mmCIF file of C-alpha atoms in Angstrom:
data_model
loop_
_atom_site.group_PDB
_atom_site.id
_atom_site.type_symbol
_atom_site.label_atom_id
_atom_site.label_comp_id
_atom_site.label_asym_id
_atom_site.label_seq_id
_atom_site.Cartn_x
_atom_site.Cartn_y
_atom_site.Cartn_z
ATOM 1 C CA ARG A 28 0.000 0.000 0.000
ATOM 2 C CA GLU A 29 2.850 2.398 0.735
ATOM 3 C CA ILE A 30 3.891 2.453 -2.906
ATOM 4 C CA LEU A 31 0.448 3.850 -3.755
ATOM 5 C CA ASN A 32 1.077 6.735 -1.357
ATOM 6 C CA TYR A 33 4.207 7.844 -3.243
ATOM 7 C CA GLY A 34 4.019 11.624 -3.593
ATOM 8 C CA HIS A 35 0.688 11.860 -1.806
ATOM 9 C CA THR A 36 1.669 13.546 1.465
ATOM 10 C CA LEU A 37 2.884 16.634 -0.359
ATOM 11 C CA ALA A 38 0.022 16.318 -2.858
ATOM 12 C CA HIS A 39 -2.574 16.457 -0.085
ATOM 13 C CA ALA A 40 -0.860 19.531 1.372
ATOM 14 C CA ILE A 41 -0.939 21.242 -2.037
ATOM 15 C CA GLU A 42 -4.594 20.340 -2.551
ATOM 16 C CA LYS A 43 -5.507 21.783 0.841
ATOM 17 C CA ASN A 44 -3.463 24.915 0.158
ATOM 18 C CA GLU A 45 -5.231 25.339 -3.185
ATOM 19 C CA ARG A 46 -8.653 24.814 -1.557
ATOM 20 C CA TYR A 47 -9.083 21.576 -3.538
ATOM 21 C CA LYS A 48 -9.211 23.381 -6.893
ATOM 22 C CA TRP A 49 -6.234 21.457 -8.284
ATOM 23 C CA ARG A 50 -6.533 18.079 -9.962
ATOM 24 C CA HIS A 51 -5.239 15.301 -7.744
ATOM 25 C CA GLY A 52 -2.849 14.014 -10.417
ATOM 26 C CA ALA A 53 -1.214 17.426 -10.800
ATOM 27 C CA ALA A 54 -0.548 17.626 -7.070
ATOM 28 C CA VAL A 55 0.748 14.033 -6.977
ATOM 29 C CA SER A 56 3.111 14.838 -9.855
ATOM 30 C CA ILE A 57 4.768 17.540 -7.777
ATOM 31 C CA GLY A 58 4.852 15.200 -4.791
ATOM 32 C CA MET A 59 6.583 12.517 -6.839
ATOM 33 C CA VAL A 60 9.222 14.939 -8.117
ATOM 34 C CA PHE A 61 9.790 16.138 -4.559
ATOM 35 C CA ALA A 62 10.107 12.563 -3.252
ATOM 36 C CA ALA A 63 12.569 11.716 -6.019
ATOM 37 C CA GLU A 64 14.679 14.776 -5.206
ATOM 38 C CA LEU A 65 14.711 13.833 -1.518
ATOM 39 C CA GLY A 66 15.809 10.346 -2.512
ATOM 40 C CA ARG A 67 18.565 11.779 -4.670
ATOM 41 C CA LEU A 68 19.793 14.086 -1.904
ATOM 42 C CA ALA A 69 19.726 11.223 0.599
ATOM 43 C CA GLY A 70 21.781 9.057 -1.749
ATOM 44 C CA ARG A 71 18.986 6.512 -2.145
ATOM 45 C CA LEU A 72 18.127 7.333 -5.761
ATOM 46 C CA ASP A 73 20.544 7.824 -8.624
ATOM 47 C CA ASP A 74 20.487 10.980 -10.736
ATOM 48 C CA ALA A 75 19.131 9.252 -13.835
ATOM 49 C CA THR A 76 16.114 7.841 -12.004
ATOM 50 C CA ALA A 77 15.335 11.145 -10.316
ATOM 51 C CA ASP A 78 15.627 12.933 -13.661
ATOM 52 C CA ARG A 79 13.381 10.325 -15.287
ATOM 53 C CA HIS A 80 10.565 11.373 -12.935
ATOM 54 C CA ARG A 81 10.721 14.883 -14.348
ATOM 55 C CA THR A 82 10.998 13.718 -17.959
ATOM 56 C CA VAL A 83 8.012 11.371 -17.813
ATOM 57 C CA LEU A 84 5.727 13.696 -15.858
ATOM 58 C CA GLU A 85 6.613 16.706 -18.005
ATOM 59 C CA SER A 86 6.014 14.680 -21.183
ATOM 60 C CA VAL A 87 2.361 14.245 -20.224
ATOM 61 C CA GLY A 88 1.920 17.888 -19.266
ATOM 62 C CA LEU A 89 1.980 17.567 -15.490
ATOM 63 C CA PRO A 90 3.513 20.235 -13.243
ATOM 64 C CA LEU A 91 6.910 19.615 -11.663
ATOM 65 C CA ALA A 92 7.166 22.371 -9.058
ATOM 66 C CA TYR A 93 5.161 24.505 -6.675
ATOM 67 C CA ARG A 94 5.555 28.076 -5.439
ATOM 68 C CA ALA A 95 8.493 28.283 -3.024
ATOM 69 C CA ASP A 96 6.805 30.950 -0.891
ATOM 70 C CA GLN A 97 4.120 28.403 0.065
ATOM 71 C CA TRP A 98 6.474 25.828 1.636
ATOM 72 C CA PRO A 99 5.829 26.905 5.251
ATOM 73 C CA LYS A 100 2.092 26.295 4.743
ATOM 74 C CA LEU A 101 2.735 23.002 2.982
ATOM 75 C CA LEU A 102 4.953 21.786 5.815
ATOM 76 C CA GLU A 103 2.209 22.556 8.331
ATOM 77 C CA ASN A 104 -0.344 20.720 6.194
ATOM 78 C CA MET A 105 1.952 17.704 5.829
ATOM 79 C CA LYS A 106 2.329 17.432 9.601
ATOM 80 C CA VAL A 107 -1.374 16.684 9.953
ATOM 81 C CA ASP A 108 -1.780 14.419 6.906
ATOM 82 C CA LYS A 109 -3.233 11.128 8.145
ATOM 83 C CA LYS A 110 -0.977 9.028 5.903
ATOM 84 C CA SER A 111 2.319 10.776 6.623
ATOM 85 C CA ARG A 112 4.965 9.126 8.757
#
């Protein structure tokens, strides 16, 4: 089940921040890119695999990033997400 949650903690925070006006898949796309970058920085994911996330998601027109000025709000929202660990 955890694999299905990939990218969802950040996605739920984005959706809440956007008052649920965003499509779920768009928010999950950003969450997946974020998770891949964390994996890269932690040394758990190689550069090519992290980059592949961006390439595939961008190729189908999904967003890859979110407004940096909103990160404090997103972090607060992620703290209360029921599926976060």
